[in-house]
């Protein structure tokens, strides 16, 4: 089979009754049909690391008496690593202080926050340079805020980084280098081998995120925490929560209590809705922070505000409450830009949100306010930007904010489908930075294929190749890579109602976008990516993560006959 031919994938049900059923069946079939995975190779990591130097003589096997030895600053990451490894191995994996007495034997995992090569180990040869001049200089690179170095030798594994975030990313890489059975929640008899060699790794972009729309359909705290775990696996470091929209207001605001109490009880399709209390929100923020993920809360203004108007008719242009909205149209609602009460509301809401949010960003929306004339819109968002800036946070907004005056640090989230966008390029010239979320590549709510049972197709179909094959550094004409803060994959939830459906739309596209955000451009290679990604299917299946068994990916499988398939991107659906 040529490298790019569609692979016989995992069986899909002929006619799924519901999307939830499809997701469940996909997960079951994936578990049943995936062949025992091949051992991980050092190059198999997603997102692709900056430098990889395999050393077959350095393979390491984790044994029952292994301990994780750490410096004080690395304790929390070590605790999380132990939590990932204990269930499947059944090993105790004590976390011990590297400064104190204790075993320093061959079966020790060491996390250290000091960027130095392992004591007593031979100086490693320069890693293969897959990317940059840094590698050619001998792998002696500054690891920065999020980078790490992973050394696997026959006698141990060491992760070094300058920061806990770097150690955490290194620990996630180590997790991927163990057999897929490491994802099991119960002990498995397995040889816990890690391929030998050295990885030196740093992100290409500082901002790597995903968005969850909790407004169209509400998702409880536990669902959000699980999404944080998904992000963290792939080194994404921002979770954007779309907290408000026409169909529901999802965050309690003390000074305007009806927003949640009245505006929060609806959702698309007439569901019960829901909202986060300040403690719920703090729980999400704290859980994310421990995984080095920053929460970016969005209050969408001036449009997408029907739920707020139901709660507070004084904010409505006609001063009468509209009926609650549970459909999926956009662009009809807006807060009254001519009333001073509206600006008090904006200041109060962002003031409370800023106080709850340790991260630097507040997202003020700005999209699809079709009923507000251009000049009024501009004046409104300029005041709203100033009110956000007055909280001490940095303004983020959809790229419709582009015509407004620049405020210090302003970031625009670009969701266009055509990179020819002079208005956005002009805003960048005036100082804005961009988060890239092109609808026809990064939108996780687009269907994979015509028969995907949930999702939209207004931006086209987004299969895995389309999610992967674009370059955030050159995507918008006239925007230099230096102005690109990073990438984000948004998941709008008009048609997404369950945790399984969230995962079905995220996997396997989320890792594709994650790789664009993290990996150096020189590693970009669809043929290699689909091979590396294939090995993650058994991991997700073992972890109970629902995924779309995309026919573009050569999943390990045992059954090859009689499997209905969809055409891969640019391919026919015949088997070579
Ligand atoms: C456009 S993308 C929207 C959302 C919808 C989405 C559906 C953006 C900033 N606005 O209101 O949910 O399309 O794909």
XYZ file of C-alpha atoms and ligand atoms in Angstrom:
590
model
C 0.000 0.000 0.000
C 1.521 3.378 -0.879
C 2.312 5.507 2.137
C -0.567 7.845 1.443
C -3.230 5.297 0.573
C -6.263 5.186 2.797
C -5.751 2.497 5.364
C -8.353 -0.092 6.160
C -9.635 1.561 9.279
C -11.829 0.448 12.072
C -15.347 -0.685 11.292
C -17.995 2.010 11.310
C -21.630 1.215 11.963
C -23.764 1.293 8.809
C -26.431 3.639 10.128
C -25.794 5.049 13.589
C -29.010 6.029 15.303
C -27.405 8.804 17.279
C -24.053 10.454 17.512
C -23.603 9.141 21.021
C -24.167 5.647 19.744
C -21.640 6.208 16.992
C -19.065 7.415 19.460
C -19.658 4.421 21.724
C -19.503 1.926 18.889
C -16.383 3.566 17.483
C -14.641 3.221 20.843
C -15.712 -0.414 21.291
C -14.705 -1.423 17.799
C -11.428 0.427 18.089
C -10.610 -1.503 21.239
C -11.561 -4.812 19.644
C -9.770 -4.369 16.341
C -6.544 -2.674 17.207
C -3.701 -5.154 17.097
C -1.263 -5.291 20.014
C 0.796 -2.152 19.548
C 4.411 -2.216 18.465
C 6.821 -0.863 21.075
C 7.076 2.904 21.013
C 10.026 4.379 19.143
C 11.702 7.585 20.244
C 10.380 9.357 17.149
C 6.768 8.409 17.791
C 5.981 11.367 20.029
C 3.087 13.748 19.201
C 3.676 16.658 18.905
C 6.977 15.934 17.165
C 9.920 16.998 19.337
C 12.495 19.517 18.157
C 15.445 17.116 18.375
C 15.446 13.333 18.680
C 18.537 11.127 18.930
C 17.645 7.460 19.379
C 20.156 5.164 21.036
C 19.101 1.525 20.723
C 21.730 0.570 23.302
C 20.002 2.800 25.801
C 16.607 1.125 26.069
C 15.346 1.229 29.635
C 12.874 -1.033 31.385
C 10.867 0.221 34.314
C 10.900 -2.325 37.136
C 8.809 -2.786 40.285
C 11.408 -1.249 42.587
C 11.827 1.956 40.556
C 11.569 5.218 42.405
C 11.096 8.740 41.142
C 13.784 10.925 42.635
C 13.186 14.666 42.459
C 14.335 18.074 43.543
C 11.834 20.090 45.586
C 10.556 22.143 42.650
C 9.782 18.994 40.697
C 7.705 17.275 43.358
C 4.307 18.097 41.950
C 5.159 16.945 38.428
C 6.703 13.764 39.845
C 3.513 13.115 41.797
C 1.463 13.433 38.621
C 3.851 11.169 36.692
C 3.549 8.564 39.436
C -0.243 8.850 39.280
C -0.140 8.134 35.522
C 2.175 5.142 35.843
C 0.974 3.376 39.004
C -2.435 2.023 37.876
C -1.171 0.027 34.863
C 2.208 -1.032 36.256
C 0.986 -1.768 39.763
C 4.415 -0.510 40.917
C 4.587 1.661 44.052
C 6.861 4.250 42.386
C 7.654 6.256 45.509
C 8.590 9.878 44.953
C 11.750 10.595 46.926
C 13.920 13.623 47.482
C 17.035 13.624 45.336
C 18.895 15.574 48.000
C 18.207 13.051 50.746
C 19.428 9.480 51.295
C 17.894 6.718 49.267
C 18.431 4.549 46.249
C 20.131 6.134 43.302
C 20.261 2.852 41.482
C 19.712 1.855 37.911
C 15.947 1.909 38.202
C 15.501 5.513 39.184
C 13.518 8.116 37.320
C 14.892 11.512 38.096
C 13.162 14.797 37.604
C 15.368 17.771 38.140
C 14.798 21.430 37.685
C 18.469 21.976 37.024
C 19.300 21.854 33.327
C 22.416 19.700 33.589
C 23.323 16.352 32.064
C 22.933 13.335 34.356
C 25.846 13.103 36.796
C 28.265 10.370 35.911
C 26.668 9.651 32.568
C 28.763 9.986 29.451
C 28.255 13.260 27.635
C 25.693 12.520 24.946
C 26.545 13.058 21.318
C 24.669 15.946 19.718
C 21.067 14.975 19.016
C 20.062 14.666 15.379
C 19.214 18.162 14.255
C 15.727 18.007 12.852
C 15.130 21.658 13.032
C 17.363 24.416 14.033
C 20.844 25.734 14.419
C 20.561 25.017 18.123
C 20.912 21.306 17.456
C 23.915 21.804 15.232
C 25.524 23.636 18.117
C 25.505 20.391 20.074
C 22.022 20.167 21.558
C 23.051 22.707 24.163
C 19.920 24.802 23.826
C 18.151 27.124 26.223
C 15.105 25.160 27.285
C 13.111 28.288 28.115
C 9.725 28.424 29.827
C 8.385 25.137 28.522
C 11.254 23.139 27.050
C 12.721 19.956 28.476
C 15.419 17.410 27.893
C 14.740 13.697 28.230
C 17.642 11.260 28.520
C 16.850 7.548 28.424
C 19.760 5.233 29.115
C 19.873 1.567 30.059
C 20.243 2.628 33.676
C 17.557 5.261 34.017
C 15.462 8.075 32.706
C 16.147 11.695 33.464
C 14.027 14.712 32.608
C 15.566 18.135 32.972
C 13.929 21.507 32.523
C 14.203 25.072 33.729
C 10.569 25.183 34.864
C 7.879 22.862 36.243
C 5.990 23.352 32.947
C 8.981 22.008 31.041
C 9.233 19.031 33.378
C 5.527 18.393 32.926
C 5.842 18.345 29.117
C 8.831 16.019 29.457
C 6.814 13.709 31.697
C 4.023 13.640 29.084
C 6.614 12.638 26.484
C 7.862 9.832 28.736
C 4.263 8.633 29.148
C 3.946 8.375 25.349
C 7.176 6.385 25.135
C 5.851 3.599 27.356
C 3.677 0.859 25.818
C 0.043 1.834 25.176
C -1.026 -0.418 28.044
C 0.300 2.284 30.384
C -3.132 3.898 29.859
C -4.874 0.982 31.588
C -6.689 1.803 34.815
C -5.846 -1.624 36.218
C -2.534 -3.564 36.386
C -1.334 -5.150 33.153
C 1.430 -7.739 32.714
C 3.718 -5.876 30.327
C 7.401 -5.163 29.803
C 7.530 -1.456 30.570
C 10.208 -0.552 28.052
C 11.230 2.974 27.106
C 13.264 3.476 23.905
C 16.782 4.759 24.578
C 18.164 8.094 23.446
C 17.813 11.814 23.979
C 15.049 14.293 23.178
C 15.561 18.040 23.433
C 12.309 19.852 22.915
C 10.775 23.327 22.997
C 7.542 24.823 21.622
C 7.371 26.811 18.397
C 4.529 29.038 19.693
C 3.822 30.274 23.217
C 0.031 29.966 22.921
C -1.400 26.545 22.116
C -5.035 26.088 22.949
C -8.440 24.595 22.486
C -11.843 26.151 23.082
C -14.887 24.499 24.581
C -18.278 26.156 24.029
C -20.127 25.483 27.283
C -22.883 27.944 26.336
C -24.753 26.115 23.566
C -24.665 22.915 25.591
C -23.504 23.094 29.165
C -20.767 20.739 30.356
C -20.163 20.170 34.050
C -16.876 20.593 35.888
C -15.832 16.944 35.541
C -16.234 17.032 31.764
C -14.115 20.176 31.601
C -11.400 18.641 33.780
C -11.253 15.672 31.432
C -10.812 18.057 28.501
C -7.932 19.707 30.389
C -6.279 16.285 30.621
C -6.677 15.838 26.863
C -5.026 19.202 26.215
C -2.173 18.477 28.602
C -1.329 15.172 26.909
C -0.530 17.045 23.720
C 1.279 19.971 25.349
C -1.536 22.452 24.758
C -1.325 25.157 27.399
C -4.541 27.207 27.111
C -8.194 26.285 27.613
C -10.550 28.937 26.238
C -14.022 28.637 27.782
C -16.808 30.238 25.711
C -18.944 31.016 28.765
C -21.832 33.023 27.331
C -24.017 32.977 24.272
C -27.622 33.388 23.169
C -28.611 30.027 24.592
C -27.078 30.292 28.039
C -24.965 32.278 30.529
C -22.642 29.867 32.333
C -20.791 31.774 35.052
C -22.298 33.227 38.230
C -21.742 36.980 38.607
C -22.462 38.261 42.128
C -23.311 41.810 41.074
C -25.715 40.631 38.348
C -27.119 37.399 39.833
C -29.901 36.873 37.297
C -27.335 36.341 34.519
C -26.740 32.776 35.719
C -29.947 32.187 37.680
C -32.204 33.177 34.781
C -29.848 33.225 31.802
C -28.180 29.950 32.742
C -31.133 27.580 32.775
C -31.486 27.162 29.011
C -29.493 25.457 26.279
C -29.759 24.393 22.656
C -32.702 22.079 22.072
C -34.428 22.984 25.339
C -32.018 21.193 27.682
C -31.677 22.222 31.315
C -28.497 24.297 30.910
C -26.423 24.996 33.984
C -23.687 27.319 35.154
C -20.469 27.402 37.163
C -20.393 28.853 40.649
C -17.233 30.804 41.513
C -15.996 27.674 43.319
C -16.679 25.497 40.257
C -14.723 27.913 38.126
C -11.865 28.053 40.665
C -11.736 24.251 40.614
C -11.344 24.267 36.844
C -8.681 26.965 36.997
C -6.714 25.171 39.729
C -6.905 21.776 38.027
C -5.752 23.335 34.772
C -2.934 25.267 36.476
C -1.531 22.070 37.971
C -1.352 20.754 34.388
C 0.240 23.976 33.166
C -2.905 24.986 31.299
C -4.132 28.584 31.554
C -7.891 29.223 31.432
C -9.027 31.982 29.044
C -12.626 32.945 29.899
C -14.814 34.537 27.222
C -17.809 36.794 27.700
C -19.094 37.290 24.167
C -20.136 40.920 23.482
C -21.985 42.831 22.117
C -23.727 40.068 20.124
C -24.467 36.499 21.230
C -26.174 37.962 24.304
C -29.805 36.800 24.208
C -29.465 34.934 27.529
C -28.209 38.116 29.227
C -31.112 40.100 27.781
C -33.623 37.544 29.076
C -32.110 38.011 32.542
C -31.792 41.814 32.374
C -34.167 43.476 29.874
C -32.578 46.850 30.759
C -29.587 45.714 28.650
C -31.797 45.118 25.609
C -32.106 47.824 22.972
C -35.924 47.876 23.316
C -35.813 47.424 27.125
C -38.065 44.396 26.899
C -36.958 40.830 27.533
C -36.748 38.627 24.457
C -37.933 35.037 24.794
C -35.249 32.527 25.782
C -33.493 31.157 22.713
C -32.750 27.455 22.256
C -32.112 27.350 18.489
C -28.790 27.574 16.666
C -28.999 30.780 14.628
C -26.434 33.514 15.232
C -26.185 37.262 14.899
C -29.609 38.497 16.018
C -28.989 39.694 19.599
C -26.952 42.542 21.100
C -26.647 44.587 24.262
C -27.696 48.232 23.970
C -24.536 50.164 23.035
C -26.269 53.515 23.694
C -27.072 52.888 27.365
C -24.540 53.618 30.131
C -25.958 50.695 32.170
C -24.501 48.414 29.522
C -20.977 49.669 30.295
C -21.556 49.249 34.037
C -22.556 45.663 33.260
C -19.426 45.102 31.151
C -17.172 46.559 33.870
C -18.833 44.541 36.640
C -18.725 41.247 34.756
C -15.115 41.564 33.637
C -14.115 42.900 37.063
C -15.462 39.785 38.793
C -14.053 37.481 36.142
C -10.620 39.086 36.403
C -10.659 38.550 40.157
C -11.421 34.836 39.646
C -8.897 34.356 36.857
C -5.166 34.144 37.624
C -4.215 33.926 33.933
C -3.399 37.070 31.940
C -6.218 36.913 29.369
C -9.856 37.984 29.180
C -11.679 37.253 25.914
C -14.460 39.698 25.039
C -15.850 37.948 21.970
C -16.887 40.527 19.377
C -18.052 38.135 16.639
C -21.213 38.240 14.563
C -22.868 41.367 16.006
C -24.686 41.714 12.693
C -27.399 44.056 13.989
C -24.993 46.708 15.320
C -23.955 49.315 12.721
C -20.186 49.375 12.064
C -19.432 52.721 13.750
C -21.467 51.880 16.853
C -19.831 48.471 17.000
C -16.400 50.024 16.879
C -17.176 52.531 19.602
C -18.637 49.782 21.775
C -15.693 47.430 21.479
C -13.200 50.232 22.064
C -14.904 50.969 25.389
C -15.145 47.273 26.185
C -11.427 46.801 25.389
C -10.607 49.665 27.762
C -12.763 48.144 30.506
C -10.963 44.806 30.146
C -7.580 46.533 30.138
C -8.605 48.405 33.315
C -8.833 45.056 35.133
C -5.120 44.579 34.459
C -5.735 41.721 32.015
C -4.838 41.515 28.342
C -7.649 41.802 25.782
C -8.379 38.868 23.502
C -11.214 38.974 20.975
C -12.366 37.430 17.728
C -10.806 39.097 14.682
C -13.959 41.194 14.097
C -12.345 43.525 16.670
C -9.683 44.402 14.076
C -11.058 47.858 13.100
C -11.032 49.034 16.730
C -8.093 51.028 18.076
C -5.191 49.024 19.439
C -4.855 48.541 23.192
C -1.643 47.372 24.718
C -1.029 43.667 24.158
C -4.291 43.068 22.276
C -4.667 39.632 20.742
C -7.072 38.787 17.911
C -8.322 35.272 17.371
C -8.595 34.755 13.608
C -11.301 32.317 12.521
C -11.463 33.160 8.821
C -11.370 30.719 5.970
C -9.398 32.865 3.520
C -5.964 34.119 4.539
C -6.443 37.215 2.417
C -7.656 39.488 5.217
C -6.312 43.055 4.927
C -8.293 44.256 7.957
C -6.613 41.753 10.252
C -3.191 42.388 8.695
C -3.727 46.105 9.350
C -4.610 45.476 13.008
C -1.382 43.470 13.283
C 0.564 46.411 11.847
C -1.023 48.530 14.592
C 0.296 46.130 17.244
C -2.116 43.194 17.536
C -0.892 39.615 17.816
C -2.853 36.695 16.393
C -4.146 33.371 17.594
C -4.835 31.259 14.491
C -8.089 29.286 14.414
C -8.882 29.021 10.694
C -12.406 27.645 10.395
C -11.544 25.332 7.523
C -8.576 23.764 9.370
C -8.799 24.235 13.123
C -12.557 24.109 13.819
C -13.292 20.928 15.731
C -17.032 21.322 15.154
C -16.679 20.843 11.392
C -17.640 17.396 10.139
C -14.797 15.062 9.200
C -16.711 13.708 6.212
C -20.204 14.095 4.720
C -21.540 11.274 6.887
C -20.180 12.550 10.211
C -23.403 12.512 12.247
C -22.753 15.715 14.206
C -21.085 19.020 13.450
C -21.269 21.788 10.869
C -19.877 22.136 7.361
C -20.078 25.895 6.738
C -16.266 26.042 6.649
C -16.027 22.784 4.707
C -15.168 19.290 5.847
C -12.133 19.050 8.122
C -10.512 15.642 7.982
C -7.279 14.950 9.856
C -5.113 15.933 6.928
C -6.868 19.268 6.574
C -6.496 19.854 10.328
C -2.758 19.191 9.943
C -1.796 20.641 6.559
C -1.433 24.375 7.118
C 1.184 26.661 8.604
C 0.186 29.090 11.372
C 3.345 31.061 10.623
C 2.324 32.043 7.087
C -1.434 31.546 7.017
C -2.716 35.132 7.023
C -1.175 37.227 4.277
C 0.886 40.129 5.534
C 1.095 38.750 9.071
C 4.672 37.798 9.954
C 5.341 34.767 12.118
C 6.592 37.066 14.893
C 3.033 38.409 15.257
C 1.582 34.921 15.661
C 1.089 34.120 19.326
C -0.100 30.634 18.504
C -2.973 28.365 17.537
C -6.296 27.304 18.986
C -8.793 24.614 17.999
C -12.349 25.702 18.912
C -15.143 23.235 19.603
C -18.579 24.838 19.242
C -21.283 22.672 20.717
C -24.564 23.360 18.927
C -24.661 19.652 18.030
C -22.304 18.280 20.683
C -24.140 17.068 23.762
C -21.997 14.516 25.622
C -18.449 13.913 26.788
C -18.114 11.102 24.220
C -19.149 13.495 21.446
C -16.615 16.098 22.620
C -13.920 13.446 22.342
C -15.201 12.145 19.009
C -14.760 15.626 17.526
C -11.415 16.285 19.288
C -9.664 13.031 18.471
C -7.716 12.704 16.282
C -7.792 16.378 15.172
C -6.724 17.981 18.455
C -3.261 16.337 18.323
C -2.893 17.588 14.729
C -3.441 21.210 15.751
C -1.306 20.671 18.863
C 1.583 19.616 16.641
C 1.248 22.791 14.551
C 1.482 24.818 17.745
C 4.403 22.984 19.299
C 6.639 21.427 16.655
C 9.242 23.196 14.532
C 8.052 23.624 10.963
C 10.911 21.472 9.704
C 9.282 18.420 11.302
C 6.032 18.981 9.373
C 5.297 15.873 7.336
C 1.859 14.363 6.781
C 3.184 10.892 5.940
C 5.192 10.762 9.146
C 2.460 12.357 11.239
C -0.196 9.822 10.269
C 2.184 6.989 11.198
C 3.013 8.536 14.573
C -0.618 9.343 15.260
C -1.671 5.764 14.479
C 0.078 4.528 17.601
C -2.120 6.778 19.710
C -5.308 4.903 18.766
C -4.526 2.036 21.169
C -3.651 4.583 23.860
C -7.014 6.339 23.522
C -8.868 3.052 23.342
C -7.134 1.848 26.517
C -7.784 5.142 28.287
C -11.478 5.039 27.324
C -11.196 8.123 25.131
C -13.696 8.089 22.264
C -12.190 8.924 18.883
C -13.122 9.030 15.230
C -11.354 6.062 13.610
C -10.440 8.191 10.630
C -9.682 6.174 7.469
C -6.732 8.460 6.726
C -4.741 7.044 9.633
C -3.103 3.589 9.475
C -4.401 2.442 12.854
C -2.930 -0.845 13.996
C -5.624 -3.407 13.252
C -6.208 -7.107 12.999
C -9.254 -7.155 10.742
C -8.840 -5.865 7.199
C -11.766 -7.348 5.289
C -15.255 -6.052 4.787
C -14.658 -2.701 6.380
C -16.663 0.197 4.990
C -14.486 3.236 4.570
C -14.761 6.855 3.649
C -12.481 8.369 1.023
C -9.394 9.942 2.516
C -8.445 13.497 1.618
C -7.658 13.573 -2.084
C -7.958 9.809 -2.347
C -10.432 7.333 -3.669
C -11.802 4.698 -1.345
C -10.214 1.742 -3.049
C -7.590 -0.362 -1.323
C -4.254 -0.711 -3.044
C -19.387 30.889 14.182
S -16.623 31.240 15.111
C -19.403 31.369 15.481
C -20.090 30.617 16.526
C -20.697 29.350 16.001
C -19.754 28.722 15.009
C -20.206 27.391 14.507
C -17.310 32.391 15.867
C -16.454 33.370 16.471
N -18.659 32.440 15.895
O -21.064 31.429 17.132
O -20.939 28.509 17.066
O -19.606 29.580 13.918
O -19.198 26.775 13.769
